[in-house]
Amino acid sequence: MELVSTIPVRKTTHSKIGEVNWNELVFGKFTSDHMLVCDYADGNWGQPQIIPFANLSLSPLTLALHYGQTVFEGMKAFRMKDGGVNIFRLERHYHRFQKSLERMCMAVPPKELFTEGLIQLVKTDADWVPEKRAAALYLRPFVYASEPMMGVKVSEQYRFVICTGPVPELFARPVKVKVETHYVRASKGGTGFAKCGGNYGAAFLPLSLAKKEGYDQILWTDAKENRFIEESGTMNAMFVINNTLVTPPLSDSILEGITRDSILTLAKDMGYAIAERPISLDELEQSFMDKTITEAFGAGTAAVVAPIQLIHMGGIDYTLPAYTTDSLSSRIKLQLEKIRGGEEADTYGWNTII
Ligand SMILES: *Cc1c(COP(=O)(O)O)cnc(C)c1O
């Protein structure tokens, strides 16, 4: 892959950067000027290229559109205190990308292609990395099956694309969640641990039904008994019960969140007790009865933490105490932001400064 270090760049002649209102960024509204594309065919990855952001041209028979071989990552680059740019936990995202692609029987871009591709692309569009702390350049690497063919088959051609776009800090207002005991997100032996497109499409109906009932998000339960908590929407679920940060253990039905990992690592080092163990609905109900539950939140790249204000289960709405800057989730979020922005030492080697 010696070609990667010199990825050719075709620069746009019509930068859109002047159209961005940096004081009122909207998540997902703008894409940066450039994207990276690289094709796989005949068992090999070809020459990656950085080109002006543009629509893709697809055959209607493109396999990904019919049989769902699509995998993505969601990650961020941050502006450091000293003006530098940091891609957060690059290595870990690659590792997960690889696992997702292998589960979907897809070609895996080599690590150097992923790493150098991201670095070169973010360098090319460095002016698009917002200045504000906790605002970010969202990075969206993805691979789809690009072979045009009518029949059901494993694609032999793939396209790897990376697009980016500036996003604001998401101040997640505390959400109301409904424990889902009919629909399931993922099952044992399934694809729940992979960031593949179908997982999200399958969650939209249950989510839209929950929204009609007045809830913002779904708290998923296990597919076998609907008895144990799995995830909170598209975030990992975390609770503070008896002053311990608890989260369900990883399995093939739980996505291995990198924010989850960062939060567990920081919580431990900040002196909090942590536990990765199954959390049953019975336990959760009991923790509300005896008031040992003090926090519940989703963990993910978009908002870091999304506090939960209310959990609906067994026909009852259970309310959580208000969140403050002293809450465990607020303190850890702040610490994470400081490490990302270079205000605290990166003792874990999480930052890739470009
Ligand atoms: C992406 C994702 C998460 C969170 O992962 P992060 O790496 O923390 O962003 C959690 N659950 C699901 C289903 C996801 O898709």
Short mmCIF file of C-alpha atoms and ligand atoms in Angstrom, two decimals:
data_model
loop_
_atom_site.label_atom_id
_atom_site.label_comp_id
_atom_site.label_asym_id
_atom_site.label_seq_id
_atom_site.Cartn_x
_atom_site.Cartn_y
_atom_site.Cartn_z
CA MET A 1 0.00 0.00 0.00
CA GLU A 2 2.89 2.38 -0.66
CA LEU A 3 0.50 4.43 -2.78
CA VAL A 4 -1.42 5.54 0.27
CA SER A 5 1.17 8.00 1.56
CA THR A 6 0.71 9.98 -1.62
CA ILE A 7 -3.04 9.98 -2.04
CA PRO A 8 -3.75 12.22 -5.03
CA VAL A 9 -5.98 15.18 -4.22
CA ARG A 10 -8.22 16.83 -6.78
CA LYS A 11 -9.25 20.09 -5.14
CA THR A 12 -12.67 21.63 -5.50
CA THR A 13 -12.96 24.89 -7.44
CA HIS A 14 -16.18 25.78 -5.58
CA SER A 15 -15.59 25.62 -1.82
CA LYS A 16 -18.82 25.77 0.19
CA ILE A 17 -17.11 26.80 3.40
CA GLY A 18 -18.40 30.36 3.09
CA GLU A 19 -21.98 29.10 3.39
CA VAL A 20 -21.48 27.68 6.88
CA ASN A 21 -22.82 29.59 9.86
CA TRP A 22 -20.24 28.48 12.43
CA ASN A 23 -22.25 29.89 15.33
CA GLU A 24 -25.29 27.79 14.53
CA LEU A 25 -24.06 24.49 13.18
CA VAL A 26 -26.76 21.92 12.48
CA PHE A 27 -25.84 18.23 12.83
CA GLY A 28 -25.52 16.63 9.39
CA LYS A 29 -26.44 19.69 7.32
CA PHE A 30 -23.07 20.42 5.74
CA THR A 31 -20.47 18.16 4.23
CA SER A 32 -16.91 19.38 3.81
CA ASP A 33 -15.53 20.11 0.35
CA HIS A 34 -13.80 16.76 -0.26
CA MET A 35 -14.33 13.03 0.10
CA LEU A 36 -12.14 9.98 -0.27
CA VAL A 37 -13.05 7.10 -2.54
CA CYS A 38 -11.31 3.78 -3.12
CA ASP A 39 -12.59 0.78 -5.05
CA TYR A 40 -12.08 -2.93 -4.47
CA ALA A 41 -12.21 -5.40 -7.34
CA ASP A 42 -10.49 -8.64 -8.37
CA GLY A 43 -9.39 -9.20 -4.79
CA ASN A 44 -7.51 -5.89 -4.46
CA TRP A 45 -7.98 -2.37 -3.23
CA GLY A 46 -7.10 0.18 -5.89
CA GLN A 47 -5.68 3.69 -5.69
CA PRO A 48 -7.48 5.90 -3.13
CA GLN A 49 -8.35 9.40 -4.28
CA ILE A 50 -9.46 12.57 -2.59
CA ILE A 51 -11.93 14.37 -4.83
CA PRO A 52 -14.56 17.13 -4.54
CA PHE A 53 -17.64 16.00 -2.62
CA ALA A 54 -20.18 14.81 -5.18
CA ASN A 55 -23.04 12.37 -5.71
CA LEU A 56 -22.19 8.75 -6.42
CA SER A 57 -23.33 7.15 -9.62
CA LEU A 58 -24.81 3.67 -9.07
CA SER A 59 -26.28 0.90 -11.16
CA PRO A 60 -29.84 0.13 -9.98
CA LEU A 61 -28.56 -3.40 -9.47
CA THR A 62 -25.86 -2.34 -6.99
CA LEU A 63 -25.91 -5.22 -4.51
CA ALA A 64 -25.81 -3.01 -1.42
CA LEU A 65 -29.17 -1.50 -2.32
CA HIS A 66 -30.87 -4.89 -2.34
CA TYR A 67 -29.12 -7.17 0.11
CA GLY A 68 -27.73 -4.75 2.64
CA GLN A 69 -23.96 -5.20 2.59
CA THR A 70 -23.19 -1.77 4.01
CA VAL A 71 -21.02 -0.90 7.01
CA PHE A 72 -20.13 2.49 8.47
CA GLU A 73 -18.16 4.14 11.24
CA GLY A 74 -18.95 7.34 13.11
CA MET A 75 -16.03 9.26 14.57
CA LYS A 76 -14.82 12.81 15.15
CA ALA A 77 -11.89 15.17 14.69
CA PHE A 78 -11.53 17.99 17.22
CA ARG A 79 -9.75 21.32 17.27
CA MET A 80 -7.14 21.29 20.04
CA LYS A 81 -6.50 24.14 22.45
CA ASP A 82 -3.28 24.97 20.54
CA GLY A 83 -5.01 24.98 17.14
CA GLY A 84 -3.97 21.46 16.12
CA VAL A 85 -6.44 18.84 14.94
CA ASN A 86 -7.07 15.56 16.74
CA ILE A 87 -8.74 12.44 15.34
CA PHE A 88 -10.08 10.69 18.43
CA ARG A 89 -9.45 6.94 18.95
CA LEU A 90 -8.60 6.23 15.35
CA GLU A 91 -7.14 2.79 15.99
CA ARG A 92 -10.12 1.56 17.96
CA HIS A 93 -12.53 2.71 15.24
CA TYR A 94 -10.53 0.80 12.65
CA HIS A 95 -10.68 -2.32 14.78
CA ARG A 96 -14.48 -2.10 14.99
CA PHE A 97 -14.83 -1.30 11.28
CA GLN A 98 -12.89 -4.47 10.52
CA LYS A 99 -15.09 -6.57 12.82
CA SER A 100 -18.29 -5.17 11.30
CA LEU A 101 -17.06 -5.77 7.73
CA GLU A 102 -15.98 -9.32 8.48
CA ARG A 103 -19.41 -10.12 9.94
CA MET A 104 -21.05 -8.82 6.76
CA CYS A 105 -18.67 -10.86 4.59
CA MET A 106 -17.25 -7.69 3.02
CA ALA A 107 -13.78 -6.62 1.89
CA VAL A 108 -11.82 -4.82 4.62
CA PRO A 109 -9.79 -1.73 3.67
CA PRO A 110 -6.24 -2.21 5.02
CA LYS A 111 -5.42 -0.29 8.18
CA GLU A 112 -3.02 2.04 6.39
CA LEU A 113 -5.67 2.97 3.85
CA PHE A 114 -8.17 3.76 6.62
CA THR A 115 -5.67 5.67 8.75
CA GLU A 116 -3.86 7.58 6.02
CA GLY A 117 -7.11 8.17 4.17
CA LEU A 118 -8.67 9.81 7.20
CA ILE A 119 -5.56 11.81 8.05
CA GLN A 120 -5.09 13.10 4.50
CA LEU A 121 -8.76 13.92 4.07
CA VAL A 122 -8.99 15.78 7.38
CA LYS A 123 -5.78 17.66 6.49
CA THR A 124 -7.27 18.61 3.13
CA ASP A 125 -10.40 19.99 4.83
CA ALA A 126 -8.69 21.18 8.04
CA ASP A 127 -10.44 24.55 7.76
CA TRP A 128 -13.72 22.68 8.28
CA VAL A 129 -12.79 21.55 11.81
CA PRO A 130 -14.81 23.88 14.07
CA GLU A 131 -12.97 26.07 16.57
CA LYS A 132 -15.46 25.71 19.43
CA ARG A 133 -14.70 23.16 22.13
CA ALA A 134 -16.81 20.02 21.73
CA ALA A 135 -17.99 21.02 18.27
CA ALA A 136 -16.27 18.69 15.81
CA LEU A 137 -15.69 17.51 12.29
CA TYR A 138 -17.81 14.36 12.08
CA LEU A 139 -16.09 11.60 10.09
CA ARG A 140 -18.11 9.01 8.24
CA PRO A 141 -16.08 6.18 6.69
CA PHE A 142 -18.21 3.49 5.04
CA VAL A 143 -18.04 0.56 2.65
CA TYR A 144 -20.82 -0.72 0.41
CA ALA A 145 -21.17 -3.62 -1.99
CA SER A 146 -20.81 -1.96 -5.38
CA GLU A 147 -21.09 -4.89 -7.75
CA PRO A 148 -24.09 -4.62 -10.09
CA MET A 149 -25.86 -7.99 -10.17
CA MET A 150 -29.50 -9.07 -9.97
CA GLY A 151 -29.15 -12.28 -7.93
CA VAL A 152 -28.49 -12.76 -4.20
CA LYS A 153 -24.77 -13.18 -3.76
CA VAL A 154 -21.75 -11.97 -1.85
CA SER A 155 -20.48 -8.94 -3.70
CA GLU A 156 -17.05 -9.18 -5.29
CA GLN A 157 -16.71 -5.40 -5.64
CA TYR A 158 -16.78 -2.76 -2.91
CA ARG A 159 -16.39 0.98 -2.58
CA PHE A 160 -14.80 2.60 0.47
CA VAL A 161 -15.83 6.24 0.97
CA ILE A 162 -15.09 8.80 3.66
CA CYS A 163 -17.16 11.97 3.95
CA THR A 164 -16.90 14.55 6.71
CA GLY A 165 -18.93 17.48 7.97
CA PRO A 166 -18.85 20.01 10.82
CA VAL A 167 -21.22 19.32 13.73
CA PRO A 168 -22.11 21.31 16.85
CA GLU A 169 -21.74 20.07 20.38
CA LEU A 170 -24.94 18.15 21.01
CA PHE A 171 -26.40 19.36 24.28
CA ALA A 172 -28.57 16.36 24.81
CA ARG A 173 -31.59 17.45 26.82
CA PRO A 174 -32.64 14.64 29.20
CA VAL A 175 -34.76 12.15 27.26
CA LYS A 176 -37.76 9.94 28.00
CA VAL A 177 -37.19 6.32 27.07
CA LYS A 178 -39.50 3.36 26.72
CA VAL A 179 -38.36 -0.15 27.60
CA GLU A 180 -39.19 -2.20 24.50
CA THR A 181 -40.40 -5.74 25.15
CA HIS A 182 -41.99 -6.57 21.79
CA TYR A 183 -39.52 -5.58 19.06
CA VAL A 184 -35.85 -6.42 19.41
CA ARG A 185 -32.76 -4.72 17.99
CA ALA A 186 -30.39 -7.67 17.93
CA SER A 187 -30.21 -11.31 18.87
CA LYS A 188 -27.64 -13.89 19.81
CA GLY A 189 -25.75 -14.90 16.69
CA GLY A 190 -26.99 -11.84 14.80
CA THR A 191 -25.35 -8.60 13.70
CA GLY A 192 -26.00 -6.37 16.73
CA PHE A 193 -22.28 -5.84 17.37
CA ALA A 194 -21.70 -4.62 13.79
CA LYS A 195 -22.34 -1.11 12.48
CA CYS A 196 -24.21 -2.41 9.46
CA GLY A 197 -27.05 -0.51 7.80
CA GLY A 198 -29.83 -3.04 8.38
CA ASN A 199 -29.62 -2.73 12.16
CA TYR A 200 -30.74 0.89 11.92
CA GLY A 201 -33.45 0.43 9.33
CA ALA A 202 -35.00 -2.33 11.45
CA ALA A 203 -35.13 -0.03 14.50
CA PHE A 204 -37.05 2.80 12.84
CA LEU A 205 -40.56 1.33 13.15
CA PRO A 206 -40.34 0.56 16.88
CA LEU A 207 -38.78 3.99 17.43
CA SER A 208 -41.49 5.81 15.52
CA LEU A 209 -44.17 3.92 17.50
CA ALA A 210 -42.48 4.88 20.77
CA LYS A 211 -42.37 8.51 19.61
CA LYS A 212 -46.11 8.46 18.94
CA GLU A 213 -46.57 7.40 22.56
CA GLY A 214 -44.52 10.43 23.67
CA TYR A 215 -41.09 8.87 24.25
CA ASP A 216 -37.85 10.05 22.65
CA GLN A 217 -35.97 6.81 22.52
CA ILE A 218 -36.11 3.05 23.09
CA LEU A 219 -34.36 1.06 25.76
CA TRP A 220 -33.80 -2.27 24.03
CA THR A 221 -34.03 -5.58 25.87
CA ASP A 222 -32.54 -8.98 25.01
CA ALA A 223 -34.18 -10.98 22.23
CA LYS A 224 -34.60 -14.20 24.24
CA GLU A 225 -36.46 -13.13 27.38
CA ASN A 226 -36.97 -9.36 27.03
CA ARG A 227 -35.66 -9.24 30.55
CA PHE A 228 -32.23 -7.63 30.37
CA ILE A 229 -31.27 -4.15 29.20
CA GLU A 230 -29.18 -4.05 26.02
CA GLU A 231 -28.80 -0.56 24.54
CA SER A 232 -30.41 2.86 24.61
CA GLY A 233 -31.43 3.67 21.03
CA THR A 234 -28.18 3.75 19.08
CA MET A 235 -26.12 4.35 22.19
CA ASN A 236 -24.78 2.06 24.90
CA ALA A 237 -26.85 2.09 28.09
CA MET A 238 -25.28 3.09 31.40
CA PHE A 239 -26.71 3.45 34.91
CA VAL A 240 -25.46 4.65 38.25
CA ILE A 241 -26.90 2.28 40.87
CA ASN A 242 -25.58 2.22 44.45
CA ASN A 243 -22.86 4.66 43.39
CA THR A 244 -21.56 2.16 40.85
CA LEU A 245 -21.45 2.80 37.10
CA VAL A 246 -23.07 -0.28 35.58
CA THR A 247 -23.45 -1.24 31.93
CA PRO A 248 -24.41 -4.49 30.19
CA PRO A 249 -21.44 -6.70 29.24
CA LEU A 250 -20.42 -6.86 25.58
CA SER A 251 -21.96 -9.64 23.52
CA ASP A 252 -22.81 -10.24 19.88
CA SER A 253 -26.03 -8.26 20.39
CA ILE A 254 -24.35 -5.17 21.84
CA LEU A 255 -22.33 -2.71 19.86
CA GLU A 256 -18.86 -2.18 21.31
CA GLY A 257 -19.12 1.58 21.79
CA ILE A 258 -15.86 3.47 21.90
CA THR A 259 -17.48 6.10 24.12
CA ARG A 260 -18.55 3.23 26.39
CA ASP A 261 -14.95 2.12 26.62
CA SER A 262 -13.66 5.68 27.18
CA ILE A 263 -16.23 6.31 29.93
CA LEU A 264 -15.49 3.04 31.74
CA THR A 265 -11.76 3.74 31.58
CA LEU A 266 -12.11 7.30 32.85
CA ALA A 267 -14.64 6.37 35.56
CA LYS A 268 -12.29 3.75 36.93
CA ASP A 269 -9.33 6.12 36.95
CA MET A 270 -11.43 8.87 38.56
CA GLY A 271 -12.14 6.49 41.44
CA TYR A 272 -15.69 5.38 40.66
CA ALA A 273 -16.76 1.76 41.04
CA ILE A 274 -17.67 0.21 37.69
CA ALA A 275 -19.38 -3.05 36.74
CA GLU A 276 -20.06 -4.69 33.38
CA ARG A 277 -22.89 -7.05 34.15
CA PRO A 278 -26.43 -7.89 33.04
CA ILE A 279 -29.09 -5.47 34.33
CA SER A 280 -32.58 -6.94 34.56
CA LEU A 281 -35.81 -4.98 34.46
CA ASP A 282 -36.54 -6.34 37.95
CA GLU A 283 -33.33 -4.84 39.25
CA LEU A 284 -34.06 -1.56 37.54
CA GLU A 285 -37.56 -1.39 39.05
CA GLN A 286 -36.22 -2.23 42.48
CA SER A 287 -33.54 0.46 42.17
CA PHE A 288 -36.28 3.04 41.62
CA MET A 289 -38.28 1.71 44.62
CA ASP A 290 -35.36 1.97 47.01
CA LYS A 291 -33.96 5.08 45.28
CA THR A 292 -30.51 3.57 44.69
CA ILE A 293 -30.54 4.57 41.01
CA THR A 294 -29.24 8.09 40.54
CA GLU A 295 -28.40 8.32 36.82
CA ALA A 296 -29.20 6.63 33.53
CA PHE A 297 -27.72 7.67 30.20
CA GLY A 298 -26.82 6.67 26.69
CA ALA A 299 -23.14 6.77 25.64
CA GLY A 300 -22.03 7.45 22.06
CA THR A 301 -19.85 9.60 19.82
CA ALA A 302 -22.62 12.04 18.82
CA ALA A 303 -23.35 13.49 22.29
CA VAL A 304 -20.87 11.58 24.53
CA VAL A 305 -23.64 11.21 27.11
CA ALA A 306 -27.40 11.53 26.62
CA PRO A 307 -29.00 11.75 30.07
CA ILE A 308 -32.30 9.94 30.64
CA GLN A 309 -34.99 11.68 32.69
CA LEU A 310 -37.70 9.03 32.57
CA ILE A 311 -37.90 5.28 31.96
CA HIS A 312 -41.22 3.69 31.01
CA MET A 313 -41.43 0.01 31.95
CA GLY A 314 -44.19 -2.37 32.97
CA GLY A 315 -46.77 0.36 32.37
CA ILE A 316 -45.14 2.76 34.83
CA ASP A 317 -43.12 5.94 34.27
CA TYR A 318 -40.09 6.06 36.56
CA THR A 319 -38.40 9.43 36.95
CA LEU A 320 -34.72 10.05 37.58
CA PRO A 321 -33.29 12.87 39.69
CA ALA A 322 -32.17 16.03 37.83
CA TYR A 323 -28.65 16.08 36.39
CA THR A 324 -26.11 18.65 37.59
CA THR A 325 -22.47 19.42 36.82
CA ASP A 326 -21.72 17.14 39.78
CA SER A 327 -23.38 14.11 38.20
CA LEU A 328 -20.98 11.30 37.35
CA SER A 329 -21.98 11.52 33.69
CA SER A 330 -21.29 15.29 33.54
CA ARG A 331 -17.91 14.96 35.23
CA ILE A 332 -16.76 12.17 32.95
CA LYS A 333 -18.00 13.97 29.86
CA LEU A 334 -15.98 17.05 30.83
CA GLN A 335 -12.86 14.98 31.47
CA LEU A 336 -13.23 13.27 28.08
CA GLU A 337 -13.60 16.64 26.35
CA LYS A 338 -10.49 17.97 28.07
CA ILE A 339 -8.41 15.01 26.90
CA ARG A 340 -9.71 15.34 23.34
CA GLY A 341 -8.98 19.04 23.26
CA GLY A 342 -5.49 18.82 24.76
CA GLU A 343 -6.42 20.49 28.07
CA GLU A 344 -5.57 17.31 29.97
CA ALA A 345 -2.74 14.88 29.25
CA ASP A 346 -3.68 12.04 26.89
CA THR A 347 -2.25 9.28 29.06
CA TYR A 348 -4.21 6.60 27.20
CA GLY A 349 -2.87 7.37 23.71
CA TRP A 350 -6.35 8.17 22.40
CA ASN A 351 -5.42 11.20 20.29
CA THR A 352 -4.01 11.19 16.75
CA ILE A 353 -2.78 14.73 16.23
CA ILE A 354 -2.37 15.52 12.56
C1 LIG B 1 -22.31 3.63 17.11
C2 LIG B 1 -23.17 2.95 18.13
C3 LIG B 1 -22.95 3.04 19.53
C4 LIG B 1 -21.94 3.96 20.13
O1 LIG B 1 -20.63 3.74 19.71
P1 LIG B 1 -19.56 4.91 19.83
O2 LIG B 1 -18.33 4.28 19.32
O3 LIG B 1 -19.47 5.23 21.27
O4 LIG B 1 -20.06 6.04 19.03
C5 LIG B 1 -23.75 2.29 20.37
N1 LIG B 1 -24.73 1.51 19.90
C6 LIG B 1 -24.99 1.43 18.58
C7 LIG B 1 -26.10 0.53 18.13
C8 LIG B 1 -24.24 2.15 17.66
O5 LIG B 1 -24.50 2.08 16.37
#
